[in-house]
Each structure stands twice: as structure tokens, then as C-alpha cells.
Amino acid sequence: MATYLYRLARFSYRRRRLVLVLWLAVLAAFGVGALTLSGSTSTAFTVPGTESQKAIDLLGERFPQAGAGGATARVVFAAPPGKTLADPESRAAIEETVAALKVAPQVGAATDPFQVGGVNPAGTVAYSQVTYPVQGMDITDESREALTAAADPARTAGLTVEMGGDALQPPVETSATEVLGIVIAALVLVITFGSLVAAGLPLLTAIIGIGIGISGIMIVSGFADMASTTSILALMLGLAVAIDYALFIVSRYRHELATGHEGEEAAGRAGGTAGSAVVFAGLTVVIALAALAVVNIPLLTEMGLAAASTVVVAVLIALTLLPAMLGFAGQRIMGRRGRDPESTGNGKPTAGTRWARFVTRRPAAVLATAVLALGVIAIPALSLRLGLPDDGTAAPDTTQRKAYDLLSAGFGPGFNGPLTVVADSPDAQGAAAEASQAIMALPDVAAVAPPVLNPAGDTALLTVIPASAPSSAATEDLVAAIRDADGSLSGDLSVTGQTAMNIDVSDRMGSALVPYLAVVVGLAFVLLALVFRSVVVPLKATLGFLLSVVATFGAVVAVFQWGWLAALFGVEETAPIMSLLPVLLVGIVFGLAMDYQVFLVTRMREEYVHGAQPTEAVVIGFGHGARVVTAAAIIMISVFAGFILSHEALIKSIGFALAVAILFDAFVVRMTIVPAVMTLLGRSAWWLPRWLDRILPNVDVEGEKLRHQLVETGERAPDDDLTAAAGGRR
């Protein structure tokens, strides 16, 4: 492979104008296609195969008036101290508010609390249930404003009015975080390279790649149903890996120039060595993202495949457009100082080399300390609870949280998470009556509302109010108990509603984590075995990744579930961890972790194959790769950490988890544990059974075949070989 990539990079450098024009033509074509062929995106969130989704589908077919799956809002009224809502003035104000709600834009129905039993026994708290025929993400700003304005008469009458429900949640919008990430990336690149030209090339190629990738996703939306959030992961990861890959190749190119090669030859050698690492690093990311299909949630599958396609574009650009741009940059890529970026410029070892020597002198102690530290941080992960955010996890000063607390105080915590039980039977009324009696006999049931039948009489709805909060374990047990009772009743019962959907999603994500890990780790193990021609190195890489992931779970639980250091990170309310987070975290972090693994260890293998002793290969290879990995990790940590500033608890937890995961994996696992383990293993690190050695194709990621080819063809000076270029040795 190194030989082909060497030739490709030289061709791209030599025919740089043609390559640039071709890529700009591709960008223009995709841009025009995005403008003319893109279609509308969907905001529907479905979880095929779950009971709650099956019930929603059934209601959509037989009972569309119920608005199953649509957004809801609860307008909660509280009487002033010493008064009740039965006072004529208060009642008239509530009825005026309900009348305004019924005619508000997009509203399907709004209940009058005095007619449907929506007033608590003390007469101090009441609520109106507002339903919409569309999902929360489809509700317009005008509709939200009308919902809020409808409460004005009640507030004028002196009542406390608060609102909750998913109808109030505005769609997640992109903020200045992405721009902030690019600015931080630019600063780190300038510091790393000491050259504006060298810093600008990774950003330029990354932006072109993102433009093509996102445009491609928009084109596909014109021919297939796609979720509106599909491009989010593609944008985030596409930008991340594009900068990483370009950073690695540009760094190697500058090193080759500093050792005396001409531009075209330096580009070829950078493509043949660093480019090989980029190909396999990209493949690991693609595997991790495409394997999200294992979870069987359409949204995650679309996001994974879209992001994987953007990563493929980033790899292709790094191998072709980047060498062409290096040709345009010429010697300006070196900056004014024009020195080797992997040396201090004064004969002293780099910081990476000094750290590698420290680790290799006392590998056992360093390894034990690092593993122990991550193990301690991972302990809280034993208490991990998965769930989805609700109004109970909102900040205390929000109207959603105030409405939640008013309902809990007035009716009990279960009123914030009612269950919708669907009875499917030719005699739906009889089946619903039987089911109502059976459900009332179950523990943790506060109330069961009278059944509502569809016009055909074959489907009935029962609203069940749990005695416990929506996110409690008792409510989960109640849902399971109702579903277990189905077999003993005459009709078919199924449980749906937001609470049941949250439980089903959490169960699906929890049960999918192990199969997803098995697929990702298994395929990546085979890929890494090809790259390193070793069984031990892929095993070590995988175990290191798992260690960093469990440590990350521990940190997330400690902060967001237990509340440790909550004030420091702006966490106002503890709650179960978002159920989508573990799988997303595993996929994203695995891809980036393997990037760092490939970048560091391929350079070590390159040194070892070219004749260095095992420990010497670790030190030299680490010294060359540490600067690049450090820069890439700092960029990623800074970008992800920017999301911690978000006011949304969900976005905050994702940003924290990704930033901490990269911190642990890059600096503790890859830059501490990896060199320590490689030193302890010595030559055994590169052990490969002979039978497996005969089966595995030799992809030559370290460029050994390329080195011999250059010797045979005389394309180098007698005192210039790849060994000298890589390690400064003869």
C-alpha cells in the first residue's frame, strides 16, 4: 500500500492544478446538487420493534384522533395562598386560558381541568393537557409563543401558571461552538507548526471535505427519508478527522523536507508512510460509525452512515488534494524558521522524546499508576443508570421544572409521566374494563382514567397514572408488570406514551451496547492486525480503549448522576445518564482512539522494521508522533469541551463525556500506557503466529517495501534512505 500511496501523492503534487480543479469541480457539483435535489427531512423518532412504537403505529392506523406520538404540553395552574381555583374569578381566568389554547396554532386539543378531573382534591392545583398532531421538533416558534401567551388571562387574575412538556422544547440549533472549535484548532495548528500556511492547509482541506460530505447528505435526502439531525454527527466527526489526518501528513511532509528531500519526493514519502496510517485510521472510524446500524434505531443508523461517508471523503482529500496543496505552498510550509517540526532545533530532545525515555526507564511503575488511576475513576460506572431527560431534570428556574414540581406536589410525581395503555380487541370496551381492574390491582398505580374508544370500537385507550416519578425504577417495574399481565386478559394490551418510550429506548440502547462493542472491536482487531502484523498490539489497543471508556463512564456518572463537581461544570440537576450516550460515546471515541493508536504505533513499527531495537523504536517513534497526537487531542478536547457551556443538560453531558474520553485515551492510554506496555513486551509486541503471517496480506503500512523499491530504482542519494529520514540514523 505504501508504494501506491507514494505514487498517488507524487502524482497529486506534480499535477496539482488538475487535482485542485477536479476537487473544486466535485465541490461545485455537490453544492449545486444540494441546492436543487435536496428534499425535506423528517423529525420523527422511531424505535422499530419496541412495544411502545408498535402501539403508536396501531393508534396511527385505527385511532389517529388520539394524536399518539405527537407533542404534548401541560399548562399548570396554582391558586394564590389561602385561595382555591374554585373561586369564580380564578375559574373564569382558567376557562379563558383554555379557550385560547384550543384555537392556538397547531393545537389539536386542550382539556378543561374542571370537566376532566384535572383539579387536585384540595382545589389548589389544576392542569390542562394540550396535544399537537405533530412532534415537538415540528412545532413552530409562532405556536410556542401562542402557547405562552394563552396563559396571560390566568396570570392577570393572580394565578401561578407554569408549562411543561416536549412541545415547549425548541429544536436543537447549532451555536457558535462550531466556530469556536475551528478558531481553537487554528491556534493549536499555528503553535504546532509555527507557520500560517502549514496551519491553514488542514483547515482548508477540512472545510472542502465537510462541504462535499454535507452536500452529499442533502442530495440523498431528496431520494430517501432522512432525519433532520443526520448531518450533526457528520459535521462534528468529519471536521475532527479531516484536521487530524491533514495534520499528520503535513507534519510528516515537513519532516521529509527538513531532511533534504525535494517537494515532490517529500510529498510521496509522506503519502506512503503517514498516508498509510491515515487510510487505516479512517477505516477504523468508518467501521465504528457504520456499525451503529447494529442498534437498529433508524436515526443512529442514518447518522452513522452519513458520518462514515464524510470520513471517507476526508481520507480521499488527505491522500490527493492535500499533496496538491503542498505543491502550491512550496517551502512556505516550513515557516520562517524552516526547521524540522519534530525537533527542538537546538539538538536537544523534544518533550515527547523526554517523556518516552521517562516511561521506558520505569515502565512497570508507570503502567501500574496509570491503570490504577483510570480504575479508580471508573468505579462510579458501576452505578450507571440510563434514561432520557424529562422536565424533572430541567434547571430549577425553568417553567418546565416549576410545572413538574407543581404537579408532583398537587397530584403526585406520577402525573408527570402518565402511561398510555392500548387495548386491541373486537370488544375494546369490555377488554378495557377488564384491563382497568387488573391494572388498578398492581402496585404503584395511583389512578386509571376511564377508557376512550375509537369510532370503530376495536381500540381503547387507558391513561394510567403511576405513583412514582417517570424516571424511577418503580415506574419501570410498573410498565413491565402491565405488559406481563397482557397474556391473562381477553384483549391485547400494549403500553406506550413518552415514559414508556423512554424506558424502551433505554432498554434497547443498553442491550445493544455489548453486540455493538463486539462488532466494532472484532472488525477493528482484524484491521489492526493487518496494519501492525501483530496479535498483541491490537489486543493492547482494544483493552486500552475499553479502559478509557469505563473511566469516562465513571466520570460522567460522578458528575451528572451523583453531582460531584456539579457546580464547576454548571450541572444544576442530577439525573440518569442519557440512554443514547454510551453507544455514541463508544463509536466516536473508538474511532478517534484508533486514530491516535495508528499514528503513534505505526511510527514505532516503522523504526523497528528499519532496524531499531524495541525500546529504541518506542522512544524514536513516540518522539516523532507525540507532537502530532498532542495537537490533535488538544483540538478535539477543546472543541468538545465547548459544548459544556451549553444550557442544555443533554448537550452538556455529551460535550463533557467526549472531552474527558479524549483526554483519558490520548494522554493516559496512548501516550502513557502504550509506550510502557510496548517497552515491557519488547520484541514480543510484534509476535504473529507463522500460520497467520502466511494468511494475512502485507499492507506495508511502515513503508519497508517502498524503502527497498527506492533503493533498487536509485530514486535516492546513497546517504539518504527512509531509515535516516524516519529516525535520523544511518
XYZ file of C-alpha atoms in Angstrom:
730
model
C 0.000 0.000 0.000
C 2.790 2.429 0.870
C 4.107 2.184 -2.699
C 0.746 3.019 -4.271
C 0.143 5.914 -1.897
C 3.687 7.158 -2.568
C 2.923 7.259 -6.295
C -0.504 8.825 -5.734
C 0.934 11.602 -3.597
C 3.697 12.330 -6.122
C 1.170 12.422 -8.947
C -1.092 14.771 -6.972
C 1.864 17.022 -6.162
C 3.083 17.069 -9.760
C -0.377 17.556 -11.329
C -1.597 19.791 -8.541
C -3.580 22.154 -10.761
C -5.534 19.265 -12.269
C -6.191 17.723 -8.841
C -7.329 21.041 -7.384
C -9.653 21.722 -10.326
C -11.156 18.237 -10.047
C -11.882 18.606 -6.337
C -13.319 22.089 -6.791
C -15.497 20.686 -9.576
C -16.694 17.944 -7.221
C -17.434 20.527 -4.530
C -19.335 22.705 -7.023
C -21.288 19.730 -8.394
C -22.283 18.569 -4.921
C -23.170 22.123 -3.948
C -25.453 22.533 -6.968
C -26.945 19.119 -6.281
C -27.642 20.064 -2.669
C -29.436 23.224 -3.795
C -31.525 21.540 -6.486
C -32.029 17.920 -5.415
C -32.280 18.048 -1.627
C -35.597 17.133 -0.084
C -37.307 17.762 3.209
C -36.042 15.981 6.288
C -38.089 14.232 8.926
C -38.129 14.919 12.650
C -39.813 11.619 13.510
C -38.046 9.478 16.069
C -38.958 5.819 15.834
C -37.645 2.727 17.565
C -38.753 -0.249 15.439
C -39.599 -3.435 17.255
C -40.386 -1.906 20.650
C -43.832 -2.316 22.144
C -44.293 1.417 22.572
C -43.589 2.026 18.870
C -45.932 -0.777 17.810
C -48.680 0.805 19.915
C -48.071 4.217 18.327
C -48.252 2.655 14.859
C -51.503 0.891 15.781
C -53.047 4.113 17.074
C -51.942 5.969 13.962
C -53.860 3.418 11.882
C -57.007 2.966 13.975
C -57.205 5.984 16.250
C -55.462 8.966 14.589
C -57.606 11.336 16.657
C -55.604 10.318 19.720
C -52.514 12.051 18.318
C -50.211 9.283 19.543
C -46.596 10.224 19.041
C -47.456 13.919 18.825
C -46.141 16.633 21.114
C -47.872 17.495 24.355
C -47.866 20.384 26.792
C -49.251 20.726 30.267
C -50.392 24.123 31.443
C -50.401 24.009 35.248
C -52.404 26.480 37.347
C -51.812 27.131 41.056
C -54.104 29.223 43.265
C -52.743 32.097 45.352
C -52.064 31.298 49.030
C -55.274 30.922 51.010
C -57.499 30.574 47.940
C -58.720 27.791 45.674
C -59.233 27.540 41.957
C -62.967 27.186 42.520
C -63.223 30.926 43.146
C -65.301 32.453 40.293
C -62.566 34.831 39.199
C -59.924 32.069 39.094
C -62.217 29.632 37.309
C -63.168 32.202 34.687
C -59.492 33.012 34.058
C -58.638 29.327 33.598
C -61.549 28.804 31.208
C -60.439 31.850 29.196
C -56.926 30.424 29.002
C -58.240 27.011 27.879
C -60.339 28.666 25.189
C -57.240 30.473 23.884
C -55.284 27.201 23.931
C -57.897 25.413 21.826
C -57.572 27.927 18.980
C -53.788 28.337 19.217
C -51.793 27.386 16.073
C -51.144 23.662 15.548
C -53.046 22.652 18.716
C -55.150 19.517 18.271
C -56.976 19.622 21.601
C -56.830 21.234 25.036
C -58.690 19.862 28.068
C -60.693 21.894 30.569
C -59.479 20.814 34.034
C -62.937 21.375 35.568
C -64.536 18.967 33.078
C -61.978 16.113 33.008
C -60.965 15.893 36.660
C -57.814 17.927 36.237
C -58.099 19.652 39.635
C -56.447 18.180 42.719
C -58.630 17.311 45.757
C -57.526 20.425 47.633
C -58.563 22.616 44.708
C -55.210 24.388 44.679
C -53.581 22.932 41.538
C -55.067 22.149 38.120
C -53.747 21.386 34.661
C -54.845 21.494 31.052
C -53.459 18.835 28.726
C -52.609 20.297 25.308
C -51.961 17.889 22.422
C -50.490 18.509 18.993
C -50.778 16.323 15.859
C -47.073 16.843 15.127
C -43.895 16.027 17.022
C -42.195 18.588 19.207
C -39.466 19.375 16.679
C -42.150 20.332 14.116
C -43.841 22.920 16.314
C -43.177 26.429 15.075
C -41.957 29.379 17.112
C -45.306 31.058 16.465
C -47.111 28.124 18.070
C -44.841 28.195 21.127
C -45.398 31.928 21.514
C -49.168 31.431 21.269
C -48.980 28.687 23.910
C -47.193 31.023 26.280
C -49.441 33.986 25.532
C -52.591 31.956 26.241
C -51.690 31.945 29.934
C -51.867 35.756 30.226
C -55.513 35.898 31.465
C -54.758 33.427 34.273
C -51.611 35.277 35.297
C -53.503 38.587 35.260
C -56.022 37.055 37.668
C -53.199 36.339 40.126
C -52.725 32.633 39.385
C -49.342 30.987 39.059
C -49.064 29.430 35.590
C -46.217 27.158 34.511
C -45.854 24.932 31.468
C -44.135 21.644 30.757
C -43.956 19.002 28.056
C -41.976 18.370 24.905
C -43.985 20.955 22.964
C -42.006 23.669 24.728
C -38.643 22.284 23.709
C -37.258 24.279 20.772
C -35.262 22.309 18.185
C -31.583 21.973 18.941
C -29.777 24.647 16.987
C -26.144 24.976 16.102
C -24.374 27.684 18.019
C -21.060 29.455 17.921
C -19.477 26.295 19.360
C -18.503 25.003 15.910
C -16.881 28.348 15.021
C -15.128 28.387 18.393
C -13.785 24.897 17.672
C -12.325 25.990 14.334
C -10.689 29.021 15.984
C -9.125 26.828 18.677
C -7.988 24.353 16.022
C -6.338 27.186 14.080
C -4.478 28.430 17.166
C -3.219 24.935 18.037
C -2.096 24.344 14.447
C -0.207 27.654 14.345
C 1.541 26.805 17.613
C 2.320 23.273 16.417
C 3.732 24.255 13.021
C 4.879 27.821 13.599
C 3.562 28.622 10.119
C 0.274 30.144 8.996
C 0.492 28.257 5.703
C 1.023 24.901 7.411
C -1.790 25.665 9.872
C -4.160 26.789 7.138
C -3.898 23.736 4.890
C -5.570 21.268 7.326
C -8.385 23.749 7.911
C -8.839 24.442 4.198
C -8.956 20.793 3.181
C -11.238 20.002 6.135
C -13.732 22.684 5.082
C -13.755 21.385 1.493
C -14.315 17.847 2.701
C -17.134 18.910 5.028
C -18.738 20.879 2.196
C -18.763 17.812 -0.045
C -19.920 15.469 2.717
C -22.795 17.617 3.954
C -23.870 18.410 0.388
C -23.936 14.692 -0.367
C -26.202 14.087 2.630
C -28.552 16.829 1.410
C -28.675 15.240 -2.054
C -29.568 11.842 -0.574
C -32.414 13.485 1.376
C -34.100 14.168 -1.968
C -34.340 10.439 -2.721
C -34.768 8.872 0.737
C -36.362 9.791 4.043
C -33.718 11.207 6.339
C -33.830 12.678 9.830
C -33.105 16.358 10.257
C -30.316 15.557 12.734
C -28.451 13.200 10.388
C -25.818 15.751 9.438
C -24.885 16.685 13.031
C -22.526 13.762 13.655
C -21.152 14.022 10.099
C -20.278 17.670 10.656
C -18.644 17.099 14.025
C -16.618 13.999 13.176
C -15.868 14.994 9.588
C -14.238 18.187 10.795
C -12.379 16.348 13.551
C -10.837 13.577 11.486
C -10.118 15.808 8.473
C -7.968 18.082 10.634
C -6.320 15.068 12.294
C -5.403 13.384 9.015
C -4.119 16.534 7.359
C -2.159 17.400 10.495
C -0.405 14.044 10.427
C 0.509 14.174 6.729
C 1.632 17.824 6.803
C 3.820 17.095 9.827
C 5.479 14.160 8.055
C 5.907 16.200 4.858
C 7.690 18.980 6.750
C 9.946 16.404 8.347
C 10.858 14.969 4.947
C 11.636 18.463 3.638
C 13.831 19.135 6.661
C 15.889 16.012 5.892
C 16.748 17.358 2.441
C 14.166 15.916 0.063
C 12.659 17.927 -2.752
C 8.968 18.777 -2.529
C 7.611 16.036 -4.787
C 9.699 13.328 -3.164
C 8.811 14.578 0.318
C 5.114 14.503 -0.566
C 5.459 10.976 -1.920
C 7.192 9.714 1.211
C 4.684 11.445 3.475
C 1.864 9.859 1.491
C 3.487 6.434 1.555
C 4.036 6.404 5.330
C 1.703 8.849 7.055
C -0.871 8.314 4.285
C -0.947 4.580 5.016
C -1.669 5.321 8.665
C -4.435 7.713 7.618
C -6.100 5.033 5.461
C -6.273 2.515 8.282
C -7.187 5.103 10.890
C -10.038 6.168 8.620
C -11.172 2.578 8.175
C -11.444 2.089 11.943
C -13.599 5.211 12.211
C -15.806 4.043 9.327
C -16.246 0.639 10.980
C -17.227 2.229 14.294
C -19.765 4.526 12.639
C -21.292 2.071 10.183
C -21.708 -0.470 12.977
C -24.240 1.853 14.636
C -26.732 0.016 12.420
C -26.458 -2.864 14.917
C -28.516 -0.834 17.403
C -31.496 -0.904 14.974
C -32.584 2.673 15.592
C -33.044 4.414 12.219
C -31.786 7.765 13.498
C -28.478 6.278 14.693
C -28.091 4.208 11.533
C -28.529 7.282 9.324
C -26.194 9.377 11.453
C -23.552 6.654 11.430
C -23.636 6.034 7.687
C -23.673 9.767 6.898
C -20.714 10.425 9.175
C -18.855 7.403 7.771
C -19.252 8.724 4.223
C -17.884 12.094 5.320
C -14.866 10.364 6.876
C -14.234 8.553 3.575
C -14.224 11.913 1.799
C -11.781 13.266 4.402
C -9.391 10.348 3.748
C -9.554 10.800 -0.039
C -8.871 14.517 0.276
C -5.929 13.897 2.617
C -4.379 11.488 0.089
C -4.903 13.596 -3.048
C -5.906 17.225 -2.543
C -3.551 17.774 0.400
C -0.389 16.759 -1.561
C -1.555 19.062 -4.350
C -1.929 21.938 -1.899
C 1.521 21.154 -0.512
C 2.830 21.669 -4.026
C 1.254 25.126 -4.156
C 2.654 26.002 -0.719
C 6.225 25.006 -1.555
C 8.856 25.939 1.036
C 6.430 28.328 2.723
C 5.066 25.279 4.521
C 8.202 25.388 6.716
C 7.605 28.890 8.024
C 10.288 31.480 8.634
C 12.351 29.254 10.887
C 12.316 26.465 8.342
C 13.212 23.825 10.887
C 12.118 20.236 11.386
C 8.873 20.378 13.374
C 9.814 17.168 15.156
C 12.995 18.525 16.645
C 13.733 21.358 19.048
C 16.050 22.989 16.557
C 18.968 23.115 19.022
C 19.995 19.479 19.185
C 18.067 18.821 22.381
C 15.466 16.043 22.513
C 11.824 17.005 22.143
C 9.387 16.911 25.041
C 7.862 13.772 23.537
C 11.243 12.050 23.435
C 11.976 13.014 27.033
C 8.611 11.663 28.170
C 9.135 8.421 26.236
C 12.536 7.932 27.871
C 10.994 8.523 31.292
C 8.286 5.906 30.630
C 10.682 3.344 29.146
C 13.063 3.630 32.120
C 10.341 2.628 34.599
C 7.565 1.041 32.514
C 6.055 -1.184 35.219
C 5.574 1.653 37.705
C 4.146 3.988 35.070
C 1.780 1.295 33.786
C 0.537 0.397 37.271
C -0.032 4.046 38.199
C -1.953 4.842 35.002
C -4.147 1.734 35.173
C -4.852 2.267 38.870
C -5.823 5.899 38.290
C -8.248 5.044 35.489
C -9.612 2.133 37.524
C -10.431 4.396 40.462
C -12.118 6.934 38.171
C -14.162 4.091 36.637
C -15.702 2.962 39.962
C -18.825 5.180 39.721
C -19.662 3.465 36.412
C -20.974 0.545 38.497
C -23.933 2.788 39.388
C -24.710 3.797 35.795
C -28.436 4.274 35.137
C -29.721 5.035 31.663
C -32.700 7.221 30.864
C -33.911 10.118 28.764
C -34.243 13.674 30.052
C -37.639 14.973 31.122
C -38.974 18.084 32.824
C -37.811 16.726 36.176
C -34.199 17.079 35.059
C -34.622 20.667 33.834
C -32.980 23.550 35.665
C -34.915 24.602 38.808
C -35.612 28.105 37.459
C -37.256 26.930 34.198
C -41.006 26.881 33.700
C -40.812 23.175 32.763
C -39.283 22.290 36.119
C -41.699 24.529 38.033
C -44.654 22.889 36.284
C -43.204 19.462 37.105
C -42.861 20.366 40.787
C -46.387 21.856 40.981
C -47.904 18.679 39.507
C -45.871 16.487 41.848
C -46.997 18.485 44.866
C -50.634 18.670 43.771
C -51.242 15.212 42.313
C -48.161 13.090 42.983
C -44.979 12.566 40.941
C -46.610 10.013 38.616
C -48.799 12.667 36.998
C -45.696 13.906 35.195
C -45.318 10.597 33.394
C -48.703 9.058 32.542
C -48.747 5.737 30.729
C -50.950 5.167 27.691
C -52.303 1.610 27.623
C -53.786 0.480 24.303
C -56.397 -2.304 24.329
C -56.774 -4.048 20.976
C -59.894 -6.234 20.836
C -63.142 -6.613 18.826
C -64.850 -5.759 22.119
C -62.492 -2.957 23.118
C -64.842 -1.599 25.781
C -65.002 -4.912 27.624
C -61.285 -5.507 27.243
C -60.534 -2.016 28.557
C -62.783 -2.516 31.611
C -61.065 -5.822 32.385
C -57.641 -4.266 31.901
C -58.545 -1.318 34.118
C -59.400 -3.619 37.027
C -56.219 -5.652 36.551
C -54.013 -2.561 36.389
C -55.571 -0.989 39.499
C -54.608 -4.138 41.400
C -50.930 -3.650 40.526
C -48.566 -1.922 42.950
C -47.506 1.692 42.333
C -50.687 2.680 40.470
C -52.223 5.994 41.562
C -55.183 6.129 39.174
C -56.615 4.754 35.931
C -58.704 7.131 33.828
C -61.927 5.915 32.126
C -61.246 4.322 28.718
C -61.601 6.245 25.468
C -62.751 4.228 22.418
C -62.130 4.828 18.748
C -65.175 5.141 16.417
C -64.878 1.516 15.277
C -64.948 0.258 18.865
C -61.973 -2.080 18.382
C -59.315 0.037 20.104
C -59.427 1.684 23.527
C -57.063 3.988 25.390
C -56.429 3.847 29.126
C -54.401 6.546 30.854
C -52.564 5.083 33.854
C -51.048 7.402 36.453
C -48.093 5.809 38.301
C -47.490 6.663 41.924
C -43.774 7.210 41.270
C -41.803 9.652 39.150
C -41.330 8.919 35.423
C -37.624 8.144 35.713
C -37.919 5.970 38.823
C -37.235 2.248 38.935
C -40.745 1.693 40.317
C -42.319 3.142 37.166
C -40.127 0.879 35.031
C -41.371 -2.093 37.074
C -44.974 -0.967 36.596
C -44.588 -0.835 32.818
C -43.117 -4.334 32.870
C -45.952 -5.582 35.114
C -48.670 -4.219 32.794
C -47.005 -5.856 29.821
C -46.677 -9.150 31.710
C -50.405 -9.049 32.552
C -51.309 -8.947 28.865
C -51.343 -12.728 28.485
C -54.025 -13.212 31.154
C -56.520 -10.728 29.674
C -59.008 -11.073 26.813
C -57.620 -8.213 24.690
C -54.103 -7.416 23.575
C -52.556 -4.739 25.781
C -49.572 -2.580 24.937
C -48.039 0.338 26.808
C -46.836 3.498 25.131
C -46.511 7.213 25.870
C -43.395 9.289 26.472
C -42.470 7.474 29.679
C -42.813 4.015 28.144
C -40.944 5.152 25.029
C -38.075 6.421 27.197
C -37.927 3.083 29.009
C -37.923 1.129 25.741
C -35.198 3.294 24.220
C -33.033 2.888 27.310
C -33.522 -0.888 27.254
C -32.722 -1.042 23.543
C -29.563 1.016 23.948
C -28.426 -0.925 26.992
C -28.919 -4.315 25.349
C -27.264 -3.138 22.101
C -24.057 -1.928 23.757
C -22.402 -5.359 24.072
C -23.214 -6.532 20.495
C -22.102 -3.165 19.165
C -18.821 -3.395 21.053
C -18.315 -6.948 19.786
C -18.802 -5.935 16.139
C -16.658 -2.807 16.349
C -13.854 -4.333 18.373
C -13.848 -7.563 16.355
C -13.589 -5.882 12.957
C -11.090 -3.319 14.203
C -8.952 -6.099 15.729
C -8.657 -7.737 12.310
C -7.838 -4.399 10.706
C -5.177 -3.531 13.280
C -3.673 -6.993 12.950
C -3.239 -6.230 9.245
C -1.655 -2.860 9.998
C 0.774 -3.961 12.699
C 1.200 -7.628 11.750
C 0.833 -8.482 15.399
C -1.722 -10.108 17.670
C -0.546 -8.405 20.842
C -0.666 -4.777 19.629
C -4.354 -4.905 18.527
C -5.260 -6.653 21.787
C -3.443 -3.978 23.776
C -5.113 -1.222 21.750
C -8.560 -2.685 22.398
C -8.024 -3.185 26.124
C -6.687 0.352 26.419
C -9.774 1.686 24.672
C -12.104 -0.228 26.988
C -10.198 1.126 29.981
C -10.604 4.710 28.808
C -14.317 4.164 28.080
C -15.175 2.749 31.517
C -13.181 5.574 33.132
C -15.202 8.044 31.073
C -18.459 6.405 32.170
C -17.253 6.724 35.752
C -16.527 10.429 35.365
C -19.894 11.055 33.695
C -21.796 9.215 36.445
C -19.864 11.049 39.171
C -20.671 14.484 37.729
C -24.108 14.135 36.123
C -25.693 11.336 38.180
C -24.030 11.790 41.593
C -23.465 15.536 41.385
C -19.722 15.617 42.153
C -18.165 18.903 40.975
C -21.611 19.766 39.606
C -21.196 23.496 40.259
C -17.863 23.551 38.409
C -19.457 22.164 35.236
C -22.753 24.038 35.591
C -24.845 20.923 36.305
C -27.992 22.161 38.042
C -29.803 18.853 38.398
C -28.599 15.251 38.597
C -30.392 12.592 36.557
C -29.869 9.201 34.892
C -27.385 9.283 32.016
C -28.924 9.807 28.590
C -29.526 6.391 27.080
C -28.051 7.314 23.679
C -24.769 8.477 25.215
C -22.947 5.148 25.818
C -23.292 3.877 22.235
C -22.463 7.275 20.718
C -19.508 7.599 23.063
C -18.179 4.156 22.170
C -18.495 4.792 18.425
C -16.937 8.247 18.357
C -14.179 7.615 20.886
C -13.232 4.258 19.396
C -12.672 5.852 16.021
C -10.581 8.722 17.387
C -8.686 6.445 19.812
C -7.662 4.153 16.996
C -6.503 7.238 15.085
C -4.051 8.011 17.860
C -3.085 4.354 18.180
C -2.308 4.054 14.480
C -0.421 7.367 14.334
C 1.818 6.510 17.298
C 2.404 2.793 16.895
C 2.905 2.740 13.112
C 5.853 5.088 13.638
C 7.206 2.734 16.323
C 6.800 -0.221 13.980
C 8.455 1.734 11.204
C 11.510 2.264 13.393
C 11.521 -1.383 14.491
C 11.234 -2.702 10.927
C 14.043 -0.380 9.855
C 16.406 -1.909 12.403
C 15.954 -0.163 15.741
C 15.918 -2.122 18.982
C 12.415 -2.465 20.527
C 12.873 0.139 23.261
C 14.734 2.482 20.915
C 11.908 2.130 18.388
C 9.391 3.096 21.069
C 11.347 6.208 22.042
C 12.058 7.397 18.497
C 8.604 6.578 17.165
C 6.921 8.209 20.146
C 9.118 11.284 19.833
C 8.052 11.750 16.229
C 4.333 11.096 16.753
C 3.732 12.700 20.157
C 3.649 16.281 18.893
C 1.006 15.492 16.275
C -1.147 13.392 18.612
C -0.917 16.048 21.320
C -2.038 18.767 18.912
C -4.881 16.623 17.564
C -6.058 15.689 21.065
C -5.971 19.289 22.303
C -8.047 20.369 19.305
C -10.628 17.658 19.940
C -10.789 18.261 23.696
C -11.230 21.986 23.175
C -13.967 21.519 20.589
C -15.910 19.035 22.699
C -15.369 20.995 25.925
C -17.038 23.990 24.288
C -20.332 22.097 24.461
C -20.084 22.005 28.263
C -21.000 25.697 28.158
C -24.409 24.808 26.689
C -27.505 25.420 28.826
C -28.967 22.125 27.582
C -28.173 19.313 30.032
C -28.121 16.794 27.163
C -25.582 18.751 25.097
C -23.545 19.492 28.213
C -23.231 15.781 29.102
C -22.230 14.830 25.546
C -19.558 17.531 25.431
C -18.195 16.547 28.838
C -18.140 12.830 28.009
C -16.324 13.271 24.698
C -13.793 15.756 26.097
C -12.973 13.519 29.069
C -12.801 10.416 26.878
C -10.271 12.008 24.509
C -8.276 13.296 27.493
C -8.082 9.823 29.055
C -7.441 7.937 25.835
C -4.924 10.276 24.212
C -2.817 11.270 27.198
C -3.208 8.380 29.650
C -3.749 5.345 27.406
C -1.966 6.138 24.117
C 0.845 8.352 25.424
C 1.495 6.637 28.757
C 0.178 3.078 28.872
C 1.070 2.258 25.246
C 4.816 3.075 25.452
C 5.018 1.369 28.865
C 3.408 -1.837 27.576
C 5.455 -1.768 24.356
C 8.639 -1.498 26.425
C 7.664 -4.374 28.700
C 6.740 -6.591 25.756
C 9.866 -5.844 23.726
C 10.062 -7.978 20.596
C 7.021 -9.948 21.778
C 4.843 -6.958 20.903
C 5.339 -7.804 17.228
C 4.695 -11.541 17.604
C 2.499 -13.094 14.931
C 1.915 -16.853 14.542
C 3.510 -18.205 11.377
C 0.253 -19.616 10.044
C -1.404 -16.228 10.497
C 1.598 -14.480 8.958
C 1.097 -16.555 5.797
C -2.633 -15.731 5.654
C -2.555 -12.007 6.324
C -1.659 -9.821 3.355
C 1.273 -7.490 3.945
C -0.110 -3.959 3.565
C 3.323 -2.412 4.268
C 1.995 0.457 6.356
C 5.513 1.202 7.617
C 6.919 1.635 4.092
C 9.533 -1.120 4.175
C 8.746 -2.298 0.632
C 8.800 1.298 -0.513
C 12.237 1.751 1.005
C 13.645 -1.250 -0.866
C 11.997 -0.142 -4.087
C 13.613 3.283 -3.825
C 16.979 1.621 -3.226
C 16.590 -0.627 -6.279
C 15.404 2.137 -8.619
C 18.037 4.599 -7.448
C 15.493 7.271 -6.610
C 17.568 8.450 -3.646
C 21.088 9.501 -2.853
C 23.425 6.868 -1.383
C 23.398 8.567 2.015
C 19.646 9.098 2.044
C 17.168 6.392 2.911
C 13.856 6.143 4.661
C 15.519 4.902 7.783
C 17.531 8.065 8.077
C 14.504 10.152 7.256
C 12.414 8.441 9.893
C 14.827 8.249 12.753
C 17.855 10.333 11.886
C 20.024 7.172 11.835
C 22.121 5.520 9.158
